[in-house]
mmCIF file of C-alpha atoms in Angstrom:
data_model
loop_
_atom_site.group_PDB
_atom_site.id
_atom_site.type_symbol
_atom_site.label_atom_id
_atom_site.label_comp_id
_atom_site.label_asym_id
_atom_site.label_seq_id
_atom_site.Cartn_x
_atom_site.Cartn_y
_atom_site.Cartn_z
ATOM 1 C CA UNK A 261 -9.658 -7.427 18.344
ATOM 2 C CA UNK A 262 -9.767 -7.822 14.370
ATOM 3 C CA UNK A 263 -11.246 -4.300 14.196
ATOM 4 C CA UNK A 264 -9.251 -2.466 16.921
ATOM 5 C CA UNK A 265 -5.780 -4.418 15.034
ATOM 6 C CA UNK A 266 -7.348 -2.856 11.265
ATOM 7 C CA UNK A 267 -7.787 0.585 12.522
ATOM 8 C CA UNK A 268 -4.623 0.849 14.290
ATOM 9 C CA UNK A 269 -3.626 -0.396 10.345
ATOM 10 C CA UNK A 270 -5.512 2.795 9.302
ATOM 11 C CA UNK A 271 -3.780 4.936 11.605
ATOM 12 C CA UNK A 272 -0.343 3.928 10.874
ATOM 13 C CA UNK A 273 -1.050 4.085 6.587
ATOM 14 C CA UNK A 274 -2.791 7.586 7.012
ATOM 15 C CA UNK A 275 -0.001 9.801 8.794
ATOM 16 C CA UNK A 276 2.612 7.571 7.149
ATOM 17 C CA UNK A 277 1.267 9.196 3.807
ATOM 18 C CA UNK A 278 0.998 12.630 5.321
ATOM 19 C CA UNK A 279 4.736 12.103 6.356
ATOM 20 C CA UNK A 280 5.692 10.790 2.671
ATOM 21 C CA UNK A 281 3.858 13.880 1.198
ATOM 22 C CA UNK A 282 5.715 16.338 3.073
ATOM 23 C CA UNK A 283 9.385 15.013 1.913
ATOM 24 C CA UNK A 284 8.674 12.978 -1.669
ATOM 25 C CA UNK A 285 9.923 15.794 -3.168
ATOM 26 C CA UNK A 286 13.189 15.499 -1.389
ATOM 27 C CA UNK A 287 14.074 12.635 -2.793
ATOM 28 C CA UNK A 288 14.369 9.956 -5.819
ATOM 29 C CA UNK A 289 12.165 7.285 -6.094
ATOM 30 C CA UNK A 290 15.230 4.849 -5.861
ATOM 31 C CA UNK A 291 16.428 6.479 -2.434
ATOM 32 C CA UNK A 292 13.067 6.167 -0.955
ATOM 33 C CA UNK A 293 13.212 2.525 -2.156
ATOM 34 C CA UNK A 294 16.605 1.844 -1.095
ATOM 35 C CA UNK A 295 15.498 3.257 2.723
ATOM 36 C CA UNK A 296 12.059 1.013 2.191
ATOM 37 C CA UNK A 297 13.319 -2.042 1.898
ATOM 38 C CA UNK A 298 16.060 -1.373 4.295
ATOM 39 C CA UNK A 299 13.691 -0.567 7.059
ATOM 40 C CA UNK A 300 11.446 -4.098 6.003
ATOM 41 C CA UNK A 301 14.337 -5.856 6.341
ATOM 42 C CA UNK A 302 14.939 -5.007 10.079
ATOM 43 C CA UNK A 303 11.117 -5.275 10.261
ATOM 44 C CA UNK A 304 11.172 -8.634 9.291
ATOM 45 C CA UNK A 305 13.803 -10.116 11.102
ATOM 46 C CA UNK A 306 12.578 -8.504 14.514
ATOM 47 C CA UNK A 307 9.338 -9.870 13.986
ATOM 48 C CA UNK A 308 10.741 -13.664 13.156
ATOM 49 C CA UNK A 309 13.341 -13.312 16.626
ATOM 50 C CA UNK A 310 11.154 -12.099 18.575
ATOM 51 C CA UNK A 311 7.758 -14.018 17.588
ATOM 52 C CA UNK A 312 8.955 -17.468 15.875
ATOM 53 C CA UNK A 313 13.045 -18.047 15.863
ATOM 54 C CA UNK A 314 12.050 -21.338 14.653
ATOM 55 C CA UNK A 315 10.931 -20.223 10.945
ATOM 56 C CA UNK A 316 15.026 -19.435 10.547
ATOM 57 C CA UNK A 317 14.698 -24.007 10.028
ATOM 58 C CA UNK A 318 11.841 -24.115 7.763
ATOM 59 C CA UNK A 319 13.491 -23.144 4.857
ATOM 60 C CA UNK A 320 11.071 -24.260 1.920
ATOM 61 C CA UNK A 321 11.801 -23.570 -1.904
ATOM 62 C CA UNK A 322 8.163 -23.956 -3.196
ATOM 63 C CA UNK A 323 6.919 -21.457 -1.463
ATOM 64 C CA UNK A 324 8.836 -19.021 -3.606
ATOM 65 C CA UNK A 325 6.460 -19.952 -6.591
ATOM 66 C CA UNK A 326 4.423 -17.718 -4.806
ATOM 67 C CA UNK A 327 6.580 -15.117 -3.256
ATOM 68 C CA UNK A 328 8.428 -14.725 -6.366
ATOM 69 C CA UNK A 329 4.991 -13.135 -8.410
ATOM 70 C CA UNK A 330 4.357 -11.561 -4.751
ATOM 71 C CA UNK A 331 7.730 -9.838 -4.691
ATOM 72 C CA UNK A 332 7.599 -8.646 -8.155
ATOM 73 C CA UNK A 333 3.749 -7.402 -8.045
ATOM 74 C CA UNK A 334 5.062 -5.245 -4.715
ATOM 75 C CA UNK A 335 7.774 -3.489 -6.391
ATOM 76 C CA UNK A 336 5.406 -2.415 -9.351
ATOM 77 C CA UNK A 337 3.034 -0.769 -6.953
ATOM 78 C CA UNK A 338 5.779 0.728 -4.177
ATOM 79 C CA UNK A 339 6.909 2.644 -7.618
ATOM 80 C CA UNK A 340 3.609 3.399 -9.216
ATOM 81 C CA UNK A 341 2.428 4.415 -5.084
ATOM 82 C CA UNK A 342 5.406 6.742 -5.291
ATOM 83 C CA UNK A 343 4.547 8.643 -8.308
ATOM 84 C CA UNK A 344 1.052 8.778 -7.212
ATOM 85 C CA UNK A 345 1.962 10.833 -3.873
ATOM 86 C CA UNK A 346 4.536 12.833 -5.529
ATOM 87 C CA UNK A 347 2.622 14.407 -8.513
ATOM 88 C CA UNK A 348 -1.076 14.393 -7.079
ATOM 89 C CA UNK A 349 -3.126 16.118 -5.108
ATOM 90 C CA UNK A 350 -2.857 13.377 -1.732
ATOM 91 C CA UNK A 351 -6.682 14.800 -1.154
ATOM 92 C CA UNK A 352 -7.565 13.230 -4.017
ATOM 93 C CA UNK A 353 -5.022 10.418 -4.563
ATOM 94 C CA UNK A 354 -5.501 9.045 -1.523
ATOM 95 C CA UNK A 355 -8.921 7.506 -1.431
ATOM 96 C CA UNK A 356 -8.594 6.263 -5.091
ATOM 97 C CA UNK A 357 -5.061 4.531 -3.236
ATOM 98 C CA UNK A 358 -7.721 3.084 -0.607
ATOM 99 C CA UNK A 359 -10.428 1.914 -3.335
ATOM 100 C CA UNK A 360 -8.888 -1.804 -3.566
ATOM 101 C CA UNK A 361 -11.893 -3.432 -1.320
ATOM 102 C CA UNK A 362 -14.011 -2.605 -4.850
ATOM 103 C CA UNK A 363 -11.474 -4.027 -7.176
ATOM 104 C CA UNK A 364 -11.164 -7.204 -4.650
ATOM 105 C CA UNK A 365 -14.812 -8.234 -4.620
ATOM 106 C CA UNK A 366 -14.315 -7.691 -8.681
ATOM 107 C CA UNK A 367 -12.132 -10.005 -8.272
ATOM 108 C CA UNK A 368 -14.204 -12.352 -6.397
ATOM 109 C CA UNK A 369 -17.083 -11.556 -8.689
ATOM 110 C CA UNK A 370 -14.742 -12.764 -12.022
ATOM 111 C CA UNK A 371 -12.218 -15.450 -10.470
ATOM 112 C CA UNK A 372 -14.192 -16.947 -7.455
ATOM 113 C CA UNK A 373 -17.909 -16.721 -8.461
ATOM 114 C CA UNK A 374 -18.560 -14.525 -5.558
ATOM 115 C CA UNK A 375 -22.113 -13.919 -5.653
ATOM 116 C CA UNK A 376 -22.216 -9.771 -4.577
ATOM 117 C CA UNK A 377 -25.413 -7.791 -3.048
ATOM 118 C CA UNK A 378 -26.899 -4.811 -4.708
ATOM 119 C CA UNK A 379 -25.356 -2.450 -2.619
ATOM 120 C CA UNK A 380 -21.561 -3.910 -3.907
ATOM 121 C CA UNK A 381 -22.655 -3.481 -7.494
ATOM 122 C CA UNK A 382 -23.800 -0.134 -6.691
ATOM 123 C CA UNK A 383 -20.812 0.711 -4.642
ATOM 124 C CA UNK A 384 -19.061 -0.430 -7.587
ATOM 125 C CA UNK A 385 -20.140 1.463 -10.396
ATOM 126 C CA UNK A 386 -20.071 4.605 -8.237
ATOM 127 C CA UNK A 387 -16.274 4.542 -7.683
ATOM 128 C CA UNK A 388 -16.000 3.799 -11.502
ATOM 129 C CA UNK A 389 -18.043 6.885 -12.528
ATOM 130 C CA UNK A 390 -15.568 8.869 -10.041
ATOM 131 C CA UNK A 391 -12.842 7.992 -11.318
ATOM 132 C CA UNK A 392 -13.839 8.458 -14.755
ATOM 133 C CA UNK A 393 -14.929 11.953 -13.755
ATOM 134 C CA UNK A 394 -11.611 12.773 -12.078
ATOM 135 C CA UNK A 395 -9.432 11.880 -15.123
ATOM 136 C CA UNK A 396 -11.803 14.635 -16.908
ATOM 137 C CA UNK A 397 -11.340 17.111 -13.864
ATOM 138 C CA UNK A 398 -10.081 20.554 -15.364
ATOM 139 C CA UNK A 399 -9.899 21.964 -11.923
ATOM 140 C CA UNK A 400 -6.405 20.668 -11.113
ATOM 141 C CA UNK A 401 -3.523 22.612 -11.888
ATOM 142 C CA UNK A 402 -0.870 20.085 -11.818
ATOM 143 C CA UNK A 403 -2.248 18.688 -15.424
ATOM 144 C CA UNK A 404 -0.574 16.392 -17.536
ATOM 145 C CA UNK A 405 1.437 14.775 -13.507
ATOM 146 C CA UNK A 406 -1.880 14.636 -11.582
ATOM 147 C CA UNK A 407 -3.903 13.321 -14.487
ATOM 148 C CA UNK A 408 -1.647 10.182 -14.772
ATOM 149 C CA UNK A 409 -1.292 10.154 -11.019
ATOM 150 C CA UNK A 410 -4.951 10.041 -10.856
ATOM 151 C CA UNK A 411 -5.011 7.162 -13.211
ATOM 152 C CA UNK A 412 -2.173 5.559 -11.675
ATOM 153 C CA UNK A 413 -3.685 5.209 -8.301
ATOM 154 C CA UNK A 414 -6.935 3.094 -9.150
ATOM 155 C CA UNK A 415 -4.707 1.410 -11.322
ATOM 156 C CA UNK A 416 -2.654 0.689 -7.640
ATOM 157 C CA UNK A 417 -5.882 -0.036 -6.071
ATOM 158 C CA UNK A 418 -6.592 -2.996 -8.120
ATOM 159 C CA UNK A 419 -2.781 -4.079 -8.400
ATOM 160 C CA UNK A 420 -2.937 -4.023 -4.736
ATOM 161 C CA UNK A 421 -6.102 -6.404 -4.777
ATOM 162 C CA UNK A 422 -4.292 -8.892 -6.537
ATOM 163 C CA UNK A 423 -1.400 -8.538 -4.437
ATOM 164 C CA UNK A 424 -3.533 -9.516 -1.267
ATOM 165 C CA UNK A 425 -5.426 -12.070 -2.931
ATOM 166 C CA UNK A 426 -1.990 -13.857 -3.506
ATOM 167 C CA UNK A 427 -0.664 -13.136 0.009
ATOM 168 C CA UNK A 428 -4.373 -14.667 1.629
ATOM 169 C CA UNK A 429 -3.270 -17.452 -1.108
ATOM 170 C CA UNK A 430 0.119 -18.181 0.557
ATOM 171 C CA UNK A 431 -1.433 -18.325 4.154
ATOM 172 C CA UNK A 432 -4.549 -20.574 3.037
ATOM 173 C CA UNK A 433 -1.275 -22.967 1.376
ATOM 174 C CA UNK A 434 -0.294 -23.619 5.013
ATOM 175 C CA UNK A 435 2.407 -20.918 5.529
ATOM 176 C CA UNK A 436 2.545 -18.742 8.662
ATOM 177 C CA UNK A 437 3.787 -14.674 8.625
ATOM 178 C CA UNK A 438 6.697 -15.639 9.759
ATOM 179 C CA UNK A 439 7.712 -18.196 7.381
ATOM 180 C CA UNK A 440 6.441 -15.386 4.337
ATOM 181 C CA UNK A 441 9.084 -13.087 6.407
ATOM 182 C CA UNK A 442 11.769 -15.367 6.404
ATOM 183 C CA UNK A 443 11.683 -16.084 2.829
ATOM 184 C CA UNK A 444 11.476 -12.863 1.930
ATOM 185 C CA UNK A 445 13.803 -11.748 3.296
ATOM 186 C CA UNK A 446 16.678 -13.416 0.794
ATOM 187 C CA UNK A 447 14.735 -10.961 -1.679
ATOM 188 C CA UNK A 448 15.013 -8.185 -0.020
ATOM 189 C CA UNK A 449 18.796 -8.321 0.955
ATOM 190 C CA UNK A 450 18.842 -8.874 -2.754
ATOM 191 C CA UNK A 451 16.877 -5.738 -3.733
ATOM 192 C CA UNK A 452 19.208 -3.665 -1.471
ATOM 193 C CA UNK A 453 22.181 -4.417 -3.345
ATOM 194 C CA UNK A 454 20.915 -3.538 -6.606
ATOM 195 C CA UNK A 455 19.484 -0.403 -5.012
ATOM 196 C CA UNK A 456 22.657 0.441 -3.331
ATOM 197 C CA UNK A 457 24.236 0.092 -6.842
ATOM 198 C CA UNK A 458 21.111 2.375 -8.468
ATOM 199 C CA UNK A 459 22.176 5.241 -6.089
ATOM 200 C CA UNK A 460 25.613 4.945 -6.533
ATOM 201 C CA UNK A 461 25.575 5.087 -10.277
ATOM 202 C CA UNK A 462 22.939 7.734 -10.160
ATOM 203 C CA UNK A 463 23.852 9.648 -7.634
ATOM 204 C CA UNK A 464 27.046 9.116 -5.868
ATOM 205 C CA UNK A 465 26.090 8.385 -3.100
ATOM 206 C CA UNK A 466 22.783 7.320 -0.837
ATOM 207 C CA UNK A 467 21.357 10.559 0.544
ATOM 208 C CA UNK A 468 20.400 10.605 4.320
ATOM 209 C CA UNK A 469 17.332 10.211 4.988
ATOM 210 C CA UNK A 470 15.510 12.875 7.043
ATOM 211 C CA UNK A 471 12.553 12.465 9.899
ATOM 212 C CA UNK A 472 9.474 12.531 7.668
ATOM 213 C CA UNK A 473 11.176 9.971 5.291
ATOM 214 C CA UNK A 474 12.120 7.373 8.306
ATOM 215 C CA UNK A 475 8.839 8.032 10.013
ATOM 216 C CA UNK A 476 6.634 7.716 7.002
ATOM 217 C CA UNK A 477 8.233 4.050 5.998
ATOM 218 C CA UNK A 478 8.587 3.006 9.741
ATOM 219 C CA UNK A 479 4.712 3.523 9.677
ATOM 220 C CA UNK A 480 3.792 2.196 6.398
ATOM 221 C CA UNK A 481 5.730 -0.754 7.428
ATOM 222 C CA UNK A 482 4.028 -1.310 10.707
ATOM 223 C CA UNK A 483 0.991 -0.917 9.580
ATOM 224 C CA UNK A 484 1.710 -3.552 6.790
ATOM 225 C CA UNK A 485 3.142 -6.059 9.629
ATOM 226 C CA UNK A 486 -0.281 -5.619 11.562
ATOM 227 C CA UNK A 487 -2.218 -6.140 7.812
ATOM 228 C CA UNK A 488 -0.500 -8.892 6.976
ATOM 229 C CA UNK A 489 -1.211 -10.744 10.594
ATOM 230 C CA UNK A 490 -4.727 -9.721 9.831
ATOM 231 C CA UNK A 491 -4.791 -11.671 6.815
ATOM 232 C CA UNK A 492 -3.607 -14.966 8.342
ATOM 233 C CA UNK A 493 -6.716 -15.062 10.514
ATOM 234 C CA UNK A 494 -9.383 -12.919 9.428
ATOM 235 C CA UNK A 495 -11.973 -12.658 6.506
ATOM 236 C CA UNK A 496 -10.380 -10.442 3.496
ATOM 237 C CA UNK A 497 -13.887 -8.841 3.557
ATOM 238 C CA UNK A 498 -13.566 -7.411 6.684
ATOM 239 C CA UNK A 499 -9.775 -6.370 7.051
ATOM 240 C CA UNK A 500 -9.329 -4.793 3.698
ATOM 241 C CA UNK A 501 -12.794 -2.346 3.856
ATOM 242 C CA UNK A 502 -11.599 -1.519 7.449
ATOM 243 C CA UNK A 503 -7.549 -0.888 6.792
ATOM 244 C CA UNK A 504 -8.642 1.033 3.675
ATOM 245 C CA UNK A 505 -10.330 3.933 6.380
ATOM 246 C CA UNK A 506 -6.985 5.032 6.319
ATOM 247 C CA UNK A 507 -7.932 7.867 3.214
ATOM 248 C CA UNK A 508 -10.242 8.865 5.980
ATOM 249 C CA UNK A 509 -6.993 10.181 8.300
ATOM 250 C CA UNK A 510 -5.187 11.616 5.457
ATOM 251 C CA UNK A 511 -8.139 13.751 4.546
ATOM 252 C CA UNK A 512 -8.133 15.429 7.665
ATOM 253 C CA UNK A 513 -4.521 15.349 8.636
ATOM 254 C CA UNK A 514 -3.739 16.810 5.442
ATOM 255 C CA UNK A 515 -6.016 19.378 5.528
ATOM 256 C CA UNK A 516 -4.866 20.784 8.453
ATOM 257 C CA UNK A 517 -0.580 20.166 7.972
ATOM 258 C CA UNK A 518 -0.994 20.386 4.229
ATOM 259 C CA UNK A 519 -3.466 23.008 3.649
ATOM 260 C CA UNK A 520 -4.635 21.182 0.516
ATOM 261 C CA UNK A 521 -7.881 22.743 -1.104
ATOM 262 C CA UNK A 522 -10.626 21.635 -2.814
ATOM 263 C CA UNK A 523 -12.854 22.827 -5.088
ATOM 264 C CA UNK A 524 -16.843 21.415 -3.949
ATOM 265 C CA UNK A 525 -16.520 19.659 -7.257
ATOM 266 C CA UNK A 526 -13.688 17.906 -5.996
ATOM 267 C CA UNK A 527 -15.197 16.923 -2.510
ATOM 268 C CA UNK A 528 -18.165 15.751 -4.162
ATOM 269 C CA UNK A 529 -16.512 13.216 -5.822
ATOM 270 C CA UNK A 530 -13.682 12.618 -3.324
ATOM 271 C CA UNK A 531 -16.807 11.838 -0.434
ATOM 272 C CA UNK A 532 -18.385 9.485 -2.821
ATOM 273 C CA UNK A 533 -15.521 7.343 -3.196
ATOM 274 C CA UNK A 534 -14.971 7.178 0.729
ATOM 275 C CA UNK A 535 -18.519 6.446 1.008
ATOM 276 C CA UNK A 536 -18.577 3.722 -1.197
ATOM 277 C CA UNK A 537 -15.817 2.115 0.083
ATOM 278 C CA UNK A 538 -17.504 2.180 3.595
ATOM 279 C CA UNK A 539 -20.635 0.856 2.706
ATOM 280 C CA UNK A 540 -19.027 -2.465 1.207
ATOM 281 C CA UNK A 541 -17.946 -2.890 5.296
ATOM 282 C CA UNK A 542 -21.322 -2.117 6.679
ATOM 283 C CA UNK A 543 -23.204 -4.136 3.748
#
């Protein structure tokens, strides 16, 4: 069940960045936010009516000493996720997105004394080298944009770490999805006002959103909703290598709706990232 739920996680991440690749362009970063938290909003309150009406009673202020750094660490990385897809190659961006399994047993390794196997250190250093590698790639013609996208994404991948070590944190505490959903949602009504008031000032108005943009956030948020039910259950060593196969479904969605190429160079490196990824699930 744990790894049917994760790969249905996978699914839902990879075409939701195909989707999000195919519009970004369309749009401002604060639109695409405003439209985000929108559609997590109605995402969380469906889930809380329909699975646990209850957690609308268990109102609990201390549990914001977590969610608030949660909240906070999320809108960091929705932005710097953003900029990622919009000025990089998603071939490329993508599994450096998905690398955060290596950057949580890091993690482990520093805060939890985590003792790690060979093939984790390995696994480790070999996604370091490729990234290094990448940020001295000449081969990609979007230059000074993809270069910081490039850096920006393993950046993401450990931000995102942290992020799920602090959401496994609130569960362990005693807190169930839906009572992280119903708390969070008084920050998100929040964030939608002072988005609203972003677009207006900006722009005017809030532009409509079109099909990829409402598909690709209806997706990334289901697949979050099924992550984040992983994680009050099951081992973070398991769900997050598994979830992260996503990079594995943009590859070849997005060769064949994208028509992205790569040089061999590229693929090399690109393979060797997916790979070690993988063999932290296996291992």
């Amino acid at each position: 069940m744990t790894i049917f739920l994760a790969l249905l996680c996978a699914c839902f991440w990879g075409f939701s960045e195909i989707n999000l690749k195919q519009t970004i362009n369309k749009y401002k970063t604060h639109t695409i936010l405003f439209y985000s938290y929108l559609i997590q909003t109605i995402t969380y309150l469906l889930t809380i009516i329909v699975l646990d009406i209850d957690a609308f009673k268990r109102f609990d202020i201390n549990i914001y000493k977590y969610l608030l750094p949660f909240f906070l660490m999320k809108i960091l990385s929705t932005v710097i996720y953003n900029f990622c897809i919009r000025n990089g190659k998603i071939s490329i961006i993508s599994p450096l997105l998905a690398s955060d399994p290596i950057f949580s047993i890091i993690i482990g390794m520093l805060l939890f004394k985590e003792a790690q196997s060979l093939t984790h250190i390995i696994a480790i250093i070999i996604v370091t080298i490729c990234i290094i590698i990448l940020q001295f790639n000449k081969t990609d013609t979007k230059k000074k944009a993809s270069k910081t996208a490039i850096f920006l994404a393993s950046f993401y991948a450990l931000w995102v770490a942290l992020i799920t070590t602090v959401e496994k944190a609130i569960y362990l505490g005693g807190y169930q999805l839906t009572d992280l959903y119903f708390h969070y949602l008084f920050l998100d009504i929040i964030m939608i006002f002072i988005l609203i008031i972003i677009n207006i000032i900006k722009d005017k108005k809030i532009k409509k959103p079109n099909y990829h943009l409402l598909k690709s956030l209806t997706e990334n948020h289901l697949g979050y909703f099924v992550y984040s039910y992983l994680l009050t259950f099951a081992s973070m060593s398991l769900v997050v290598p598994l979830t992260s196969l996503y990079s594995v479904i943009t590859q070849v969605v997005a060769k064949i709706k994208l028509k992205e190429k790569l040089t061999i160079y590229e693929r090399l490196i690109v393979s060797l990232i997916i790979i070690s990824t993988f063999l932290l699930l296996i291992f």
